[in-house]
Tab-separated table of C-alpha atoms in Angstrom:
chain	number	residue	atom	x	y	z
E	375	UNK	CA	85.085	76.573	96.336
E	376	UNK	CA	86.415	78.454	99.116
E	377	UNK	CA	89.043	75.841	100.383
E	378	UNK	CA	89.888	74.726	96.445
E	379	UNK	CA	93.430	74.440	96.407
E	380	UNK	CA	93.239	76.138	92.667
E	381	UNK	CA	91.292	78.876	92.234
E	382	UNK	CA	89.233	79.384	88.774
E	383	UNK	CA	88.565	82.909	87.824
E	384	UNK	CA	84.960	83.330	87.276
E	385	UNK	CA	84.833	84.146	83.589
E	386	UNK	CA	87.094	86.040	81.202
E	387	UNK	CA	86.427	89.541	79.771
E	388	UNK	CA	86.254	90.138	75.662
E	389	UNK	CA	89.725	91.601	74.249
E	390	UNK	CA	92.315	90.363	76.755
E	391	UNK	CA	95.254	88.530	76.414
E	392	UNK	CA	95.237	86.465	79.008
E	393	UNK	CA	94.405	82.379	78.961
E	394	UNK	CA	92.043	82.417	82.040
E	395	UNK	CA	92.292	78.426	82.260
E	396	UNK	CA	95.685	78.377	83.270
E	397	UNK	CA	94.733	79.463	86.812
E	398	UNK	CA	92.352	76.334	87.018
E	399	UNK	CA	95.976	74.337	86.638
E	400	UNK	CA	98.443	72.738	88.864
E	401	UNK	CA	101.330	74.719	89.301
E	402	UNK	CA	103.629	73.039	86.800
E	403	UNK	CA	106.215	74.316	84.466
E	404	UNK	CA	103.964	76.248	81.605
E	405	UNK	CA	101.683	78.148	84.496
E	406	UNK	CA	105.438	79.121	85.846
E	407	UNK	CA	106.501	80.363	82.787
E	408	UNK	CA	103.422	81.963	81.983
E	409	UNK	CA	103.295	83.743	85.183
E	410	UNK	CA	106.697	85.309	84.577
E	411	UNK	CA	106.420	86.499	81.310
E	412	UNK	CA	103.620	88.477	82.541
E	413	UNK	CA	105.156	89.692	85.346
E	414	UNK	CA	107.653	91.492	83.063
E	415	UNK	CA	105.107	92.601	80.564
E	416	UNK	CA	103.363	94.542	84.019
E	417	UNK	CA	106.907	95.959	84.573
E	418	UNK	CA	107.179	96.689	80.977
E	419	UNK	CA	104.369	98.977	81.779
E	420	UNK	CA	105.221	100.362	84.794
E	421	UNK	CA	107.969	101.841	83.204
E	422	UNK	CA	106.117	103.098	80.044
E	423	UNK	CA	103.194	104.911	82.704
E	424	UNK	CA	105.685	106.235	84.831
E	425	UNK	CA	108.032	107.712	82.243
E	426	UNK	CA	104.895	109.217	80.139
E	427	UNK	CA	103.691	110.642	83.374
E	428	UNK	CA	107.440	112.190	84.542
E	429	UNK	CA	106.024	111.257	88.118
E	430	UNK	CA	105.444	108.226	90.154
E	431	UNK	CA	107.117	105.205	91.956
E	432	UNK	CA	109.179	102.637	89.535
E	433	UNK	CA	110.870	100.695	92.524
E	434	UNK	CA	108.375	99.460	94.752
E	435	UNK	CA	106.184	98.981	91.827
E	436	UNK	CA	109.041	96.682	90.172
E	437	UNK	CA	109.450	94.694	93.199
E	438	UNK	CA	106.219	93.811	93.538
E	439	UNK	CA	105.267	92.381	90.060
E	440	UNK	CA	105.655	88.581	90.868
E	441	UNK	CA	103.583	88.591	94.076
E	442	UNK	CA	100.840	91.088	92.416
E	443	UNK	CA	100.801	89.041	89.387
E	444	UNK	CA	100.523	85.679	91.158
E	445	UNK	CA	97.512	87.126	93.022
E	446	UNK	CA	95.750	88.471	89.904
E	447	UNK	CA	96.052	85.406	87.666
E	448	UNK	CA	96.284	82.562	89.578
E	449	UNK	CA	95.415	83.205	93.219
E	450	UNK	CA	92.364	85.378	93.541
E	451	UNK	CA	88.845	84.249	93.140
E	452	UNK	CA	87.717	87.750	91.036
E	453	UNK	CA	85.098	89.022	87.776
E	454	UNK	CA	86.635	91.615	85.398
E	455	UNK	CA	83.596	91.714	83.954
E	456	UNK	CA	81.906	92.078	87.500
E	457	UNK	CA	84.070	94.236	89.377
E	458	UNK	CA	81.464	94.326	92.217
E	459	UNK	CA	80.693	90.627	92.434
E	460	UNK	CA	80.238	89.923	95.774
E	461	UNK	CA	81.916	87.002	96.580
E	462	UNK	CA	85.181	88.554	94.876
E	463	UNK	CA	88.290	88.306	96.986
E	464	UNK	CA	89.657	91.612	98.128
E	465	UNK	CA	92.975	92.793	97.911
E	466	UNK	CA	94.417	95.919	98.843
E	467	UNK	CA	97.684	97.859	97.892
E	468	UNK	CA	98.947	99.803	101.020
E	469	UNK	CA	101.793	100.652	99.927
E	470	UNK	CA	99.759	102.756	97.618
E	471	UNK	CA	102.521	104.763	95.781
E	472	UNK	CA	103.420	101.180	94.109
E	473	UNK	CA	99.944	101.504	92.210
E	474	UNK	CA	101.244	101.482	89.139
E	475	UNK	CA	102.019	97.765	88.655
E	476	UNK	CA	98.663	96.950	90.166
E	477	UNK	CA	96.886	99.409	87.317
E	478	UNK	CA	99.151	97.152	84.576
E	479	UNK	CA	97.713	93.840	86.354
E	480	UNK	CA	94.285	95.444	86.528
E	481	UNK	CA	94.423	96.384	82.810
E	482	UNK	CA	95.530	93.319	81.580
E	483	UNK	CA	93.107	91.250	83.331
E	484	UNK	CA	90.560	93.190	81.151
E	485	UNK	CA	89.033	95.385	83.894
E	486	UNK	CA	89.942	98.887	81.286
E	487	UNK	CA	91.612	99.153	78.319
E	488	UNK	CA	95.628	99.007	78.854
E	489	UNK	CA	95.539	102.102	76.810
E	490	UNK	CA	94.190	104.015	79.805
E	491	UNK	CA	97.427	103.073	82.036
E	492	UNK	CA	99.353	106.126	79.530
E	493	UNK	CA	96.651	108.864	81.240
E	494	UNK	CA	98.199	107.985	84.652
E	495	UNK	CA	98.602	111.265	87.234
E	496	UNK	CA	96.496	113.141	84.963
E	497	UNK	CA	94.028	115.167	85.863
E	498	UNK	CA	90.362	113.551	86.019
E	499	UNK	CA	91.822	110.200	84.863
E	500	UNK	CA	90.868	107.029	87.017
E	501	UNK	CA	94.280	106.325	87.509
E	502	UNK	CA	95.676	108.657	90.319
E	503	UNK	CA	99.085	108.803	91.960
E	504	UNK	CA	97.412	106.827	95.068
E	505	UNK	CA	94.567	104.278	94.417
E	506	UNK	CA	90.976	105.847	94.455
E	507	UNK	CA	87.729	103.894	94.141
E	508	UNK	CA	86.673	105.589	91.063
E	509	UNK	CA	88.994	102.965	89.040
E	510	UNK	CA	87.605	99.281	88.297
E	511	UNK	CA	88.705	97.021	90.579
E	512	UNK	CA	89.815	99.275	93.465
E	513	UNK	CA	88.223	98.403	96.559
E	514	UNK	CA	89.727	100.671	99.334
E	515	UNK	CA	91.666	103.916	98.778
E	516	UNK	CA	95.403	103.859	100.230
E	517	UNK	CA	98.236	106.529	100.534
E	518	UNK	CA	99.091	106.975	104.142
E	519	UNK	CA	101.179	103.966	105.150
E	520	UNK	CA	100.002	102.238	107.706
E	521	UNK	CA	96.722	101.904	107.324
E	522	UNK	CA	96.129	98.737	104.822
E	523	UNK	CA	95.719	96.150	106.748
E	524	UNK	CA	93.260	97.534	109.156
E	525	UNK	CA	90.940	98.002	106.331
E	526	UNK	CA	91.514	94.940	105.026
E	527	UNK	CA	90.910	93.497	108.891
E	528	UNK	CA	87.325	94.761	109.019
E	529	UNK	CA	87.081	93.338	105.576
E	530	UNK	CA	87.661	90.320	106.472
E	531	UNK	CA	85.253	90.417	109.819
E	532	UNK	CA	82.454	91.765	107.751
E	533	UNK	CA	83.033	88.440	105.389
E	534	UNK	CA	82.802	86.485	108.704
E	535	UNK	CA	79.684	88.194	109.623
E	536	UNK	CA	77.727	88.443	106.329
E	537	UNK	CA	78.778	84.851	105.796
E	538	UNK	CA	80.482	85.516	102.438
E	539	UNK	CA	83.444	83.087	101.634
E	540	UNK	CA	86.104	85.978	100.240
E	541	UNK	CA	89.514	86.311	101.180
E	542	UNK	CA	91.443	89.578	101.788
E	543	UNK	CA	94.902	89.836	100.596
E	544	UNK	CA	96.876	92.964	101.680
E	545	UNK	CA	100.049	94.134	100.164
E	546	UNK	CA	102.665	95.647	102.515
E	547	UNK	CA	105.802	97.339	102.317
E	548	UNK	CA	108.655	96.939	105.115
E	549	UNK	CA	108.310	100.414	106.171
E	550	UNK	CA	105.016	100.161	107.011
E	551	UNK	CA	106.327	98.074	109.800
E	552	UNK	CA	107.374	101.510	111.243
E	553	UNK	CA	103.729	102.004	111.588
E	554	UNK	CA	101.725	101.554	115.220
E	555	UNK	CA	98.704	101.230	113.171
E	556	UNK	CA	99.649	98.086	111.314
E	557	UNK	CA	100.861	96.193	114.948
E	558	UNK	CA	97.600	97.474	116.252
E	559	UNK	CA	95.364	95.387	113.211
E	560	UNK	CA	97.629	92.584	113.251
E	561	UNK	CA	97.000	92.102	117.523
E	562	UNK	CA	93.195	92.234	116.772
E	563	UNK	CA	93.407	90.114	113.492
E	564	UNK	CA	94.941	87.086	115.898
E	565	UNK	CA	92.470	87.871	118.707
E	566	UNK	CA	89.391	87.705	116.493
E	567	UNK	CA	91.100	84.935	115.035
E	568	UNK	CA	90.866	85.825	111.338
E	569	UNK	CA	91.040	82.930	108.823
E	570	UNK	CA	90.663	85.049	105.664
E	571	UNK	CA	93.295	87.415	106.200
E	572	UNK	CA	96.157	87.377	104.242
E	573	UNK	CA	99.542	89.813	104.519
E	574	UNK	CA	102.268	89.768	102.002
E	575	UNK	CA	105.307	91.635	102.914
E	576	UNK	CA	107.097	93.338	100.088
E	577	UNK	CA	110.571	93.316	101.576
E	578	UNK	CA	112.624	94.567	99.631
E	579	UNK	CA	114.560	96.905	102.362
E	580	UNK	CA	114.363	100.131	101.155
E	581	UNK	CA	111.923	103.150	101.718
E	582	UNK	CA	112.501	106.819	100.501
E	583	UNK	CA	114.712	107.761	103.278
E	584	UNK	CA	117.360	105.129	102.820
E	585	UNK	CA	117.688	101.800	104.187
E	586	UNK	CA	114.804	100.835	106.494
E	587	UNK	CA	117.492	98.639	108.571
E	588	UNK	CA	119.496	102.155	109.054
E	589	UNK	CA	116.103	103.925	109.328
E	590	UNK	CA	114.333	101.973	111.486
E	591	UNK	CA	115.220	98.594	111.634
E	592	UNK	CA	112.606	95.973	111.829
E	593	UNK	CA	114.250	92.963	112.308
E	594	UNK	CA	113.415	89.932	113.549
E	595	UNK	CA	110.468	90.665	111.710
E	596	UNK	CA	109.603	87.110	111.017
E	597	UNK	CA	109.595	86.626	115.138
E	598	UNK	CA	107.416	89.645	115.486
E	599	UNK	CA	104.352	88.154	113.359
E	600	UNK	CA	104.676	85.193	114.885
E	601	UNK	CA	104.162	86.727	118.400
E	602	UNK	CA	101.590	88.690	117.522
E	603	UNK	CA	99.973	85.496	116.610
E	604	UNK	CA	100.196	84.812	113.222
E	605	UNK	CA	101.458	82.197	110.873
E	606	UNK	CA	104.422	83.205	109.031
E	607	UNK	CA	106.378	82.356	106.109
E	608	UNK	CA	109.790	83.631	104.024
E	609	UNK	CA	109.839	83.265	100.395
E	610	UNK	CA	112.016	84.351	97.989
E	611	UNK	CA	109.605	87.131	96.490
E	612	UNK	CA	110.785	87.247	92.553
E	613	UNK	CA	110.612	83.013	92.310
E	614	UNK	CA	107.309	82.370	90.898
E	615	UNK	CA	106.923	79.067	92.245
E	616	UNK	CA	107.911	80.188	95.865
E	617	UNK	CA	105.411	83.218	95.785
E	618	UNK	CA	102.308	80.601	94.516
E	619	UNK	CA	103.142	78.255	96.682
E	620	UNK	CA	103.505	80.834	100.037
E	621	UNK	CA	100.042	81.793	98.729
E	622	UNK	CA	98.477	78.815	98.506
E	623	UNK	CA	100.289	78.068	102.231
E	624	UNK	CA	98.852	81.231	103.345
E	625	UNK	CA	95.317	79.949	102.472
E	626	UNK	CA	95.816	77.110	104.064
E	627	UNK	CA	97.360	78.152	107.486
E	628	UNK	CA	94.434	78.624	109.460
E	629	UNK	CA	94.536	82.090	110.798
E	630	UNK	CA	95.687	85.521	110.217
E	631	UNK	CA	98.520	84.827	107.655
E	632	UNK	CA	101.772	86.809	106.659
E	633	UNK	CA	103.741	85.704	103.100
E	634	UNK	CA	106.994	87.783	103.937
E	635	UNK	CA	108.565	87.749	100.463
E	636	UNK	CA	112.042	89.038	100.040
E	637	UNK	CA	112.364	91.503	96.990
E	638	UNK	CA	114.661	93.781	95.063
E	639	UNK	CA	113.788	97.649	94.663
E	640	UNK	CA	113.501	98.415	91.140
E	641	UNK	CA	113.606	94.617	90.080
E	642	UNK	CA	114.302	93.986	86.316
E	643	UNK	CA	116.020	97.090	85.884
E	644	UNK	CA	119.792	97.062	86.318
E	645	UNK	CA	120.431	100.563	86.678
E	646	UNK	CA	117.136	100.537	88.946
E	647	UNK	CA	118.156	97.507	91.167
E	648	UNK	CA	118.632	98.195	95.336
E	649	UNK	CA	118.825	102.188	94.445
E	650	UNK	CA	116.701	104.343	96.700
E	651	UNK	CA	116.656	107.019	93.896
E	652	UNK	CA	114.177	105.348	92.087
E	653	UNK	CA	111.791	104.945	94.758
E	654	UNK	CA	109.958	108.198	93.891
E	655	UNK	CA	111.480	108.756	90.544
E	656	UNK	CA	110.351	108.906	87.024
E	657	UNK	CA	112.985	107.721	83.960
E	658	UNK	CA	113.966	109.961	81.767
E	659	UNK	CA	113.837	109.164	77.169
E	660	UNK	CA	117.039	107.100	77.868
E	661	UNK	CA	116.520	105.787	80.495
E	662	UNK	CA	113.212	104.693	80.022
E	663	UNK	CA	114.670	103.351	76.526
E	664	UNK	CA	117.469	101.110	78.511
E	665	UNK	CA	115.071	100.012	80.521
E	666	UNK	CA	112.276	98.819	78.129
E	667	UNK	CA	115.224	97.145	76.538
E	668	UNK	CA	116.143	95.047	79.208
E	669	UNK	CA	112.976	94.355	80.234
E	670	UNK	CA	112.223	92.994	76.541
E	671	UNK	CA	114.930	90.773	76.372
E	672	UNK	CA	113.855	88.918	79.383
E	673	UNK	CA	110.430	89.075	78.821
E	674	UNK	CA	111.581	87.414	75.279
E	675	UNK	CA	113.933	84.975	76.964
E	676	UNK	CA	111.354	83.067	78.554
E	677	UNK	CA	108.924	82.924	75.677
């Protein structure tokens, strides 16, 4: 089950909305569509969280909904019902200030009630500005870039070494390439050799000081994974198809693994799209109202 091509979700929770046999499918033109229409319905939320909350982080959260969506209802080998099951693939958010989408993806897979994403930011509620462990399906607390995929290298080992067949998946952002600390776990990941490690880079070229190529560029990033050792590969981040099928590559590659997925900040939005503004910031009545709008006509287009 661990080399399946297709992955089949180990068993469905009561009261969700989502068809758990689709991610036993080949990726054809229904799983597509299927895919996308939830990936606006997470961003759908995002924006309703965020705006209730007057706090939080729309952009990165927008550009990440295909890749976080592919992983939670296709890709990943995981138990709503059983958030602690074992064999479970891992995945962890560092960029953890784009939580939000992963709470919508979390909620909609049936792991708490979607109801619970409108408590976000508030005191004593599970859902926190930065992931915590105290909420269902968190497996590693994140806030301080940089530190991600080290966590989710000893993951990975301790599979290796307890013999258990789960993968780790770890979320990025490009200005965590800034960091020492995530050069330092990818240069052990390809000396240990890990097979179960998978990266995805959420490029989408902005981080809350302005352009990271003006910031601190990281270019040729693609070049700089590769000579640390690892397998590589660009995809066009918001293209369904491309982001299931760089995931399914990634599985396949035969070491540590990087899916570098080129995104839009604030994706789905208009008045959101490739402005820094709305890394940290929360929509007002309006504009939360313009946005839900847009998102709901092409979340209705593709149904």
């Amino acid at each position: 089950m661990f080399e399946a091509g297709v992955v089949t979700i180990n068993g469905p929770p009561e009261a969700t909305e989502w068809d758990w046999s689709l991610s036993a499918r080949p990726i054809d033109d229904e799983v597509i569509r299927r895919l996308r229409l939830k990936a606006y319905e997470l961003r759908r939320d995002v924006i309703e969280m965020v705006h209730r909350a007057g706090q939080g982080h729309p952009g990165g959260s927008l550009s990440a909904a295909e890749i976080v969506t592919a992983l939670y209802f296709y890709i990943m080998r995981h138990n709503p019902r059983d958030p602690a099951w074992p064999a479970r693939d891992r995945f962890i958010m560092s960029k953890g200030h784009a939580c939000p989408v992963w709470y919508a993806a979390l909620a909609h897979c049936g792991y708490f009630p979607r109801e619970t994403l409108w408590t976000l930011r508030r005191t004593h509620s599970i859902l926190q500005g930065h992931p915590v462990m105290k909420t269902p399906g968190v497996d590693f607390t994140t806030g301080s870039l940089g530190h991600g995929l080290s966590a989710g290298l000893g993951m990975a080992l301790g599979a290796r070494y307890q013999s258990e067949p789960y993968r780790v998946y770890v979320l990025i952002s490009d200005g965590e390439m800034q960091e020492g600390l995530t050069w330092e776990a990818a240069m052990a990941a390809a000396h240990y050799r890990v097979r179960n490690l998978i990266a995805i880079l959420d490029y989408n070229g902005l981080q809350i000081d302005g352009n990271n190529h003006e910031v601190n560029d990281i270019e040729p990033v693609v070049d700089k994974w590769k000579a640390f050792g690892w397998r590589a590969r660009e995809i066009d981040g918001h293209d369904m198809r491309e982001v299931l099928m760089g995931l399914q590559w990634a599985r396949k590659a035969g070491g540590p693994a990087i899916v570098i997925a080129h995104t839009v900040k604030g994706r789905g939005v208009s008045f959101m799209e490739h402005d820094v503004e709305w890394h940290g910031k929360a929509p007002d009545a309006d504009e939360r109202n313009r946005a839900i709008d847009e998102l709901e006509r092409a979340r209705r287009a593709l149904q």
